[in-house]
Amino acid sequence: MKKATSVEEYIENHPHFADALHQLRAIINSTELVETLKWSAPVYELEGKNVIGLGAFKHHFGIWFFNGVFLKDEKQLLTNAQEKTKALRQMRFTSKAEIDKNVVLAYVKEAIENQKLGKEIKPERKPKKVVIPKELKEKLDGNSVLFDAFKLLTPGKQREYCEYIETAKREATKDSRLEKIMPMIIKGVGLNDKYKNC
């Protein structure tokens, strides 16, 4: 199946569910959501934020609520697509006859309201651990002023210095880099600060 370049083409690519997809599309388009195409599938946005997706597969089709976890789901119509998915919920159908326009519209409107309220699960960003190369560690352990100054740097600046030493292939290069950065660390500046202020 070729990748869709428009919502119409996406629906045409799924002829066995085309009527049902047109019906769901009409329900969604009756709201203030803006229709777009992302990942070659219809996605409906509010102020640039993904709210709903429309999709079809071999045996089912449906609506994806990007932050569906916040929907009340009083009719118990939503499923969690995958265990690892925290926010995404699906409303699945196997035939057009299963679509209740009023129920679908109520869920869509609730999703819009939740988006306006800012209800969303932000992706967790795990901080990268700072791995100190042995050459730098030896210098830090032997110099308390250097050690204290290094600890005061942001994790990003610490990582820049560590990578700078780690990426040197020869011992002589590591040594010359260490001599260069030690005064900078003590001053509390980052390795690339002079470029960032340009």
Coordinates of N, CA and C in Angstrom, one line a residue:
M1 N 0.8 -1.2 0.0 CA 0.0 0.0 0.0 C 0.9 1.2 0.0
K2 N 0.6 2.1 -0.9 CA 1.4 3.4 -1.0 C 1.1 4.3 0.1
K3 N 2.0 5.2 0.4 CA 1.8 6.1 1.5 C 0.9 7.2 1.0
A4 N -0.1 7.6 1.9 CA -1.1 8.6 1.5 C -0.4 10.0 1.6
T5 N -0.8 10.8 0.6 CA -0.4 12.2 0.6 C -1.5 13.2 1.0
S6 N -2.7 12.6 1.2 CA -3.8 13.4 1.6 C -4.8 12.5 2.4
V7 N -5.7 13.1 3.1 CA -6.7 12.4 3.9 C -7.6 11.5 3.0
E8 N -7.9 12.2 1.8 CA -8.8 11.4 0.9 C -8.1 10.2 0.4
E9 N -6.8 10.3 0.1 CA -6.0 9.2 -0.4 C -5.9 8.1 0.7
Y10 N -5.7 8.5 1.9 CA -5.7 7.6 3.1 C -6.9 6.7 3.1
I11 N -8.1 7.4 3.0 CA -9.4 6.7 3.0 C -9.5 5.8 1.8
E12 N -9.1 6.3 0.6 CA -9.1 5.4 -0.6 C -8.3 4.2 -0.4
N13 N -7.2 4.3 0.3 CA -6.3 3.1 0.5 C -6.9 2.0 1.4
H14 N -8.1 2.4 2.1 CA -8.8 1.4 2.9 C -10.2 1.3 2.5
P15 N -10.4 0.7 1.2 CA -11.8 0.7 0.6 C -12.8 -0.1 1.5
H16 N -12.4 -1.1 2.2 CA -13.3 -1.9 3.0 C -13.9 -1.1 4.2
F17 N -13.2 0.0 4.6 CA -13.7 0.8 5.7 C -14.0 2.3 5.2
A18 N -14.0 2.5 3.9 CA -14.0 3.9 3.4 C -15.3 4.6 3.9
D19 N -16.4 4.0 3.8 CA -17.7 4.7 4.3 C -17.6 5.1 5.7
A20 N -17.1 4.1 6.5 CA -17.1 4.4 8.0 C -16.0 5.5 8.3
L21 N -14.9 5.5 7.6 CA -13.9 6.5 7.8 C -14.4 7.9 7.4
H22 N -15.2 7.9 6.3 CA -15.8 9.2 5.9 C -16.7 9.7 7.0
Q23 N -17.5 8.8 7.6 CA -18.4 9.2 8.6 C -17.7 9.7 9.9
L24 N -16.6 9.0 10.3 CA -15.8 9.5 11.5 C -15.2 10.8 11.1
R25 N -14.7 10.9 9.9 CA -14.0 12.2 9.5 C -15.0 13.4 9.6
A26 N -16.3 13.1 9.1 CA -17.3 14.2 9.1 C -17.6 14.6 10.5
I27 N -17.7 13.6 11.5 CA -17.9 13.9 12.9 C -16.8 14.8 13.4
I28 N -15.6 14.4 13.2 CA -14.4 15.2 13.7 C -14.4 16.5 13.1
N29 N -14.6 16.6 11.8 CA -14.5 17.9 11.1 C -15.7 18.8 11.4
S30 N -16.7 18.3 12.1 CA -17.8 19.2 12.6 C -17.3 20.0 13.8
T31 N -16.2 19.8 14.3 CA -15.6 20.5 15.5 C -14.6 21.5 15.0
E32 N -13.9 22.1 16.0 CA -12.9 23.1 15.7 C -11.6 22.6 15.4
L33 N -11.4 21.2 15.4 CA -10.1 20.6 15.2 C -9.7 20.9 13.7
V34 N -8.4 21.0 13.5 CA -7.8 21.2 12.2 C -7.3 19.9 11.7
E35 N -7.7 19.5 10.5 CA -7.3 18.3 9.8 C -5.9 18.4 9.2
T36 N -5.1 17.4 9.5 CA -3.7 17.4 8.9 C -3.4 16.0 8.6
L37 N -2.3 15.8 8.0 CA -1.8 14.4 7.7 C -0.4 14.3 8.3
K38 N -0.3 13.3 9.2 CA 1.0 13.1 9.9 C 1.3 11.6 9.8
W39 N 2.5 11.2 9.6 CA 2.8 9.8 9.6 C 1.9 9.1 8.6
S40 N 1.6 9.8 7.5 CA 0.7 9.3 6.4 C -0.7 8.9 6.8
A41 N -1.2 9.5 7.9 CA -2.5 9.2 8.4 C -3.2 10.5 8.9
P42 N -4.5 10.6 8.9 CA -5.2 11.8 9.3 C -5.0 12.0 10.8
V43 N -4.6 13.3 11.1 CA -4.4 13.7 12.5 C -5.2 15.0 12.7
Y44 N -5.8 15.2 13.8 CA -6.6 16.4 14.0 C -6.0 17.2 15.2
E45 N -5.8 18.4 15.0 CA -5.0 19.2 15.9 C -5.9 20.4 16.5
L46 N -5.4 20.8 17.7 CA -5.9 22.1 18.3 C -4.7 22.9 18.6
E47 N -4.6 24.1 18.0 CA -3.4 25.0 18.2 C -2.1 24.2 18.1
G48 N -2.0 23.4 17.1 CA -0.7 22.7 16.8 C -0.5 21.5 17.7
K49 N -1.4 21.1 18.5 CA -1.2 19.9 19.4 C -2.1 18.8 18.8
N50 N -1.5 17.6 18.7 CA -2.3 16.5 18.3 C -3.4 16.1 19.3
V51 N -4.6 16.0 18.8 CA -5.7 15.6 19.7 C -6.2 14.2 19.3
I52 N -6.5 14.0 18.0 CA -7.1 12.8 17.6 C -6.4 12.3 16.3
G53 N -6.4 11.0 16.1 CA -5.9 10.4 14.9 C -7.0 9.5 14.3
L54 N -7.0 9.3 13.0 CA -8.0 8.4 12.4 C -7.2 7.3 11.8
G55 N -7.6 6.1 12.0 CA -6.8 5.0 11.4 C -7.6 3.8 11.0
A56 N -7.0 3.0 10.0 CA -7.7 1.8 9.6 C -6.6 0.7 9.4
F57 N -7.0 -0.5 9.8 CA -6.2 -1.7 9.7 C -6.9 -2.8 9.0
K58 N -6.4 -4.0 9.0 CA -7.0 -5.1 8.3 C -8.4 -5.4 8.8
H59 N -8.5 -5.5 10.1 CA -9.7 -6.0 10.7 C -10.5 -5.0 11.5
H60 N -9.9 -3.8 11.7 CA -10.7 -2.8 12.5 C -10.2 -1.4 12.0
F61 N -10.9 -0.4 12.4 CA -10.6 1.0 12.2 C -11.0 1.8 13.5
G62 N -10.6 3.0 13.5 CA -11.0 3.7 14.7 C -10.4 5.1 14.9
I63 N -10.6 5.6 16.1 CA -10.1 7.0 16.4 C -9.0 6.8 17.5
W64 N -8.0 7.5 17.4 CA -6.9 7.5 18.4 C -7.0 8.8 19.2
F65 N -7.1 8.8 20.5 CA -7.1 10.0 21.3 C -5.7 10.1 21.9
F66 N -5.0 11.1 21.5 CA -3.6 11.2 21.9 C -3.4 11.3 23.4
N67 N -4.4 12.0 24.1 CA -4.4 12.0 25.6 C -5.7 11.4 26.1
G68 N -6.0 10.3 25.5 CA -7.2 9.6 25.9 C -7.3 9.1 27.3
V69 N -6.2 9.0 28.0 CA -6.1 8.6 29.3 C -7.0 9.5 30.2
F70 N -7.2 10.7 29.8 CA -7.9 11.7 30.6 C -9.4 11.7 30.3
L71 N -9.8 10.9 29.3 CA -11.3 10.9 29.0 C -12.0 10.0 30.1
K72 N -13.2 10.4 30.4 CA -14.0 9.7 31.4 C -14.3 8.3 31.0
D73 N -14.6 8.1 29.7 CA -14.9 6.8 29.1 C -16.0 6.1 29.8
E74 N -17.1 6.8 30.0 CA -18.3 6.3 30.7 C -18.9 5.1 30.0
K75 N -18.7 5.0 28.7 CA -19.3 3.9 27.9 C -18.3 2.8 27.7
Q76 N -17.2 2.9 28.3 CA -16.1 1.9 28.3 C -15.8 1.4 26.9
L77 N -15.6 2.4 26.0 CA -15.3 2.2 24.6 C -13.8 2.2 24.3
L78 N -13.0 2.7 25.2 CA -11.6 2.9 24.9 C -10.7 1.8 25.3
T79 N -9.7 1.5 24.4 CA -8.7 0.5 24.8 C -7.3 1.1 24.8
N80 N -6.4 0.5 25.6 CA -5.1 1.0 25.6 C -4.3 0.2 24.5
A81 N -3.8 0.9 23.5 CA -3.2 0.2 22.4 C -2.1 -0.7 22.7
Q82 N -1.2 -0.3 23.6 CA -0.1 -1.1 24.1 C 0.1 -0.8 25.5
E83 N 0.7 -1.8 26.2 CA 0.9 -1.6 27.7 C 1.8 -0.5 28.0
K84 N 2.8 -0.2 27.2 CA 3.8 0.8 27.5 C 3.2 2.2 27.2
T85 N 2.1 2.3 26.4 CA 1.5 3.6 26.1 C 0.8 4.2 27.3
K86 N 1.2 5.3 27.7 CA 0.6 6.0 28.9 C -0.6 6.8 28.6
A87 N -0.6 7.5 27.5 CA -1.7 8.5 27.3 C -2.6 8.1 26.2
L88 N -2.1 7.4 25.1 CA -2.9 7.1 23.9 C -4.0 6.1 24.2
R89 N -5.2 6.4 23.7 CA -6.3 5.4 23.8 C -7.0 5.3 22.5
Q90 N -7.6 4.1 22.2 CA -8.2 3.9 20.9 C -9.7 3.6 21.1
M91 N -10.5 4.1 20.2 CA -11.9 3.7 20.1 C -12.0 2.9 18.8
R92 N -12.1 1.6 18.9 CA -12.1 0.7 17.8 C -13.5 0.3 17.3
F93 N -13.6 0.1 16.0 CA -14.8 -0.4 15.4 C -14.4 -1.5 14.3
T94 N -15.4 -2.4 14.1 CA -15.2 -3.3 13.0 C -16.2 -3.1 11.9
S95 N -17.2 -2.3 12.1 CA -18.2 -2.0 11.0 C -18.8 -0.6 11.2
K96 N -19.3 0.0 10.2 CA -19.9 1.3 10.2 C -21.1 1.3 11.2
A97 N -21.8 0.2 11.2 CA -23.0 0.0 12.1 C -22.7 0.3 13.6
E98 N -21.5 0.1 14.0 CA -21.1 0.3 15.4 C -20.9 1.8 15.8
I99 N -20.9 2.6 14.8 CA -20.6 4.0 15.1 C -21.9 4.7 15.5
D100 N -21.8 5.3 16.7 CA -22.9 6.1 17.3 C -22.4 7.5 17.2
K101 N -23.0 8.3 16.3 CA -22.5 9.6 16.0 C -22.4 10.5 17.3
N102 N -23.5 10.5 18.1 CA -23.6 11.3 19.3 C -22.5 10.9 20.3
V103 N -22.3 9.6 20.5 CA -21.3 9.1 21.4 C -19.9 9.5 21.0
V104 N -19.6 9.3 19.7 CA -18.3 9.7 19.2 C -18.0 11.2 19.3
L105 N -19.1 12.0 19.0 CA -18.9 13.4 19.1 C -18.7 13.9 20.5
A106 N -19.4 13.2 21.5 CA -19.2 13.5 22.9 C -17.7 13.3 23.3
Y107 N -17.2 12.1 22.9 CA -15.8 11.8 23.2 C -14.8 12.8 22.6
V108 N -15.1 13.2 21.3 CA -14.2 14.1 20.6 C -14.3 15.5 21.3
K109 N -15.5 15.9 21.7 CA -15.6 17.2 22.4 C -14.9 17.2 23.7
E110 N -15.0 16.1 24.4 CA -14.3 16.0 25.7 C -12.8 16.1 25.5
A111 N -12.3 15.4 24.5 CA -10.8 15.4 24.1 C -10.4 16.9 23.8
I112 N -11.2 17.6 23.1 CA -10.9 19.0 22.8 C -10.8 19.8 24.1
E113 N -11.8 19.6 24.9 CA -11.9 20.4 26.2 C -10.7 20.1 27.1
N114 N -10.3 18.8 27.1 CA -9.1 18.4 27.9 C -7.8 19.1 27.3
Q115 N -7.8 19.1 26.0 CA -6.6 19.8 25.4 C -6.6 21.3 25.8
K116 N -7.7 21.9 25.7 CA -7.8 23.3 26.1 C -7.4 23.5 27.6
L117 N -7.7 22.5 28.4 CA -7.3 22.6 29.8 C -5.8 22.2 30.1
G118 N -5.1 21.8 29.0 CA -3.7 21.5 29.1 C -3.5 20.1 29.7
K119 N -4.5 19.2 29.6 CA -4.3 17.9 30.2 C -3.5 17.0 29.2
E120 N -2.3 16.8 29.5 CA -1.4 15.9 28.7 C -0.3 15.3 29.5
I121 N 0.1 14.1 29.1 CA 1.2 13.5 29.8 C 2.5 13.9 29.0
K122 N 3.4 14.6 29.7 CA 4.6 15.0 29.1 C 5.6 13.8 29.1
P123 N 6.3 13.6 28.0 CA 7.2 12.5 28.0 C 8.3 12.7 29.1
E124 N 8.6 11.5 29.7 CA 9.6 11.6 30.8 C 11.0 11.7 30.2
R125 N 11.8 12.6 30.6 CA 13.1 12.7 30.1 C 14.1 12.3 31.2
K126 N 14.7 11.2 30.9 CA 15.7 10.7 31.9 C 17.0 11.5 31.8
P127 N 17.5 12.0 32.9 CA 18.7 12.8 32.8 C 19.9 11.8 32.4
K128 N 20.7 12.3 31.5 CA 21.8 11.4 31.1 C 22.8 11.5 32.2
K129 N 23.3 10.3 32.5 CA 24.3 10.2 33.6 C 25.7 10.7 33.1
V130 N 26.3 11.5 34.0 CA 27.7 12.0 33.6 C 28.7 10.9 34.0
V131 N 29.4 10.4 32.9 CA 30.4 9.4 33.1 C 31.8 10.1 33.0
I132 N 32.5 10.2 34.2 CA 33.7 10.9 34.2 C 34.9 10.0 33.8
P133 N 35.6 10.4 32.8 CA 36.8 9.5 32.4 C 37.8 9.5 33.5
K134 N 38.6 8.4 33.5 CA 39.5 8.1 34.6 C 40.6 9.2 34.7
E135 N 41.0 9.8 33.6 CA 42.0 10.8 33.6 C 41.5 12.1 34.3
L136 N 40.3 12.5 34.0 CA 39.7 13.6 34.6 C 39.4 13.3 36.1
K137 N 38.9 12.1 36.4 CA 38.6 11.7 37.8 C 39.9 11.8 38.6
E138 N 41.0 11.4 38.1 CA 42.3 11.5 38.9 C 42.6 12.9 39.2
K139 N 42.4 13.9 38.3 CA 42.7 15.3 38.5 C 41.7 15.8 39.5
L140 N 40.4 15.5 39.4 CA 39.4 15.9 40.4 C 39.7 15.4 41.8
D141 N 40.1 14.2 41.9 CA 40.3 13.6 43.2 C 41.6 14.2 43.9
G142 N 42.5 14.7 43.0 CA 43.7 15.2 43.6 C 43.7 16.7 43.8
N143 N 42.5 17.4 43.5 CA 42.5 18.8 43.6 C 41.1 19.2 44.1
S144 N 41.0 19.6 45.3 CA 39.6 19.9 45.9 C 39.0 21.1 45.3
V145 N 39.8 22.1 44.9 CA 39.2 23.3 44.3 C 38.6 22.9 42.9
L146 N 39.3 22.1 42.1 CA 38.8 21.7 40.8 C 37.6 20.8 41.0
F147 N 37.6 19.9 42.0 CA 36.5 19.0 42.3 C 35.2 19.8 42.6
D148 N 35.4 20.8 43.5 CA 34.2 21.6 43.9 C 33.7 22.4 42.8
A149 N 34.6 23.0 41.9 CA 34.2 23.8 40.8 C 33.4 22.9 39.8
F150 N 33.9 21.7 39.6 CA 33.3 20.7 38.6 C 31.9 20.4 39.1
K151 N 31.7 20.2 40.4 CA 30.4 19.8 40.9 C 29.4 20.9 40.8
L152 N 29.9 22.2 40.7 CA 29.0 23.3 40.6 C 28.5 23.5 39.1
L153 N 29.2 22.9 38.2 CA 28.8 23.0 36.8 C 27.5 22.3 36.5
T154 N 26.7 22.7 35.5 CA 25.5 22.0 35.2 C 25.9 20.6 34.6
P155 N 25.0 19.7 34.7 CA 25.3 18.4 34.1 C 25.7 18.4 32.6
G156 N 25.0 19.3 31.9 CA 25.4 19.5 30.5 C 26.8 19.9 30.3
K157 N 27.3 20.9 31.1 CA 28.7 21.3 31.0 C 29.6 20.2 31.5
Q158 N 29.2 19.5 32.5 CA 30.1 18.4 33.0 C 30.2 17.4 31.9
R159 N 29.1 17.0 31.2 CA 29.2 16.1 30.1 C 30.1 16.5 29.0
E160 N 30.0 17.8 28.6 CA 30.8 18.4 27.6 C 32.3 18.2 27.9
Y161 N 32.7 18.4 29.1 CA 34.1 18.3 29.5 C 34.5 16.8 29.4
C162 N 33.6 15.9 30.0 CA 33.9 14.5 30.0 C 34.1 13.9 28.6
E163 N 33.2 14.3 27.7 CA 33.3 13.9 26.3 C 34.5 14.4 25.6
Y164 N 34.9 15.6 25.9 CA 36.1 16.2 25.3 C 37.3 15.4 25.7
I165 N 37.4 14.9 26.9 CA 38.5 14.1 27.3 C 38.4 12.7 26.7
E166 N 37.2 12.2 26.8 CA 37.0 10.8 26.4 C 37.2 10.6 24.9
T167 N 36.9 11.6 24.1 CA 37.1 11.5 22.6 C 38.5 11.6 22.2
A168 N 39.4 12.0 23.0 CA 40.8 12.1 22.6 C 41.4 10.7 22.5
K169 N 42.0 10.4 21.4 CA 42.5 9.0 21.2 C 43.9 8.8 21.8
R170 N 44.7 9.8 21.8 CA 46.1 9.6 22.4 C 46.2 10.1 23.8
E171 N 47.0 9.5 24.6 CA 47.2 10.0 26.0 C 47.7 11.4 26.0
A172 N 48.6 11.7 25.1 CA 49.2 13.1 25.0 C 48.1 14.1 24.8
T173 N 47.2 13.8 23.9 CA 46.0 14.7 23.6 C 45.2 14.8 24.8
K174 N 44.9 13.7 25.5 CA 44.1 13.8 26.8 C 44.8 14.7 27.8
D175 N 46.1 14.5 27.9 CA 46.8 15.4 28.9 C 46.7 16.9 28.5
S176 N 46.9 17.2 27.2 CA 46.9 18.6 26.8 C 45.5 19.2 27.0
R177 N 44.5 18.3 26.7 CA 43.1 18.8 26.9 C 42.8 19.0 28.4
L178 N 43.3 18.2 29.2 CA 43.1 18.3 30.7 C 43.7 19.6 31.1
E179 N 44.9 19.9 30.7 CA 45.6 21.2 31.1 C 44.8 22.4 30.6
K180 N 44.2 22.3 29.4 CA 43.4 23.4 28.8 C 42.1 23.6 29.6
I181 N 41.4 22.5 30.0 CA 40.1 22.7 30.6 C 40.1 23.0 32.2
M182 N 41.2 22.6 32.8 CA 41.2 22.8 34.3 C 41.0 24.2 34.7
P183 N 41.6 25.2 34.1 CA 41.4 26.6 34.5 C 39.9 27.0 34.1
M184 N 39.4 26.5 33.1 CA 38.0 26.8 32.6 C 37.0 26.3 33.7
I185 N 37.2 25.0 34.1 CA 36.3 24.4 35.1 C 36.4 25.3 36.4
I186 N 37.6 25.7 36.8 CA 37.7 26.5 38.0 C 37.0 27.8 37.9
K187 N 37.0 28.4 36.7 CA 36.3 29.6 36.4 C 34.8 29.4 36.4
G188 N 34.3 28.2 36.2 CA 32.9 27.9 36.2 C 32.3 28.1 34.8
V189 N 33.1 28.1 33.8 CA 32.6 28.2 32.4 C 32.5 26.9 31.7
G190 N 31.6 26.8 30.8 CA 31.5 25.5 30.0 C 32.5 25.5 28.9
L191 N 32.7 24.3 28.4 CA 33.7 24.1 27.3 C 33.3 24.9 26.0
N192 N 32.1 25.0 25.7 CA 31.6 25.6 24.5 C 30.9 27.0 24.7
D193 N 31.0 27.5 25.9 CA 30.3 28.8 26.2 C 30.6 29.9 25.3
K194 N 31.9 30.0 24.8 CA 32.2 31.2 24.0 C 31.5 31.1 22.6
Y195 N 31.1 29.9 22.2 CA 30.4 29.7 20.9 C 28.9 30.0 21.1
K196 N 28.4 29.7 22.3 CA 27.0 29.8 22.6 C 26.6 31.3 22.7
N197 N 27.5 32.1 23.0 CA 27.1 33.5 23.2 C 27.3 34.4 21.9
C198 N 27.7 33.7 20.9 CA 27.9 34.4 19.6 C 26.5 34.8 19.0

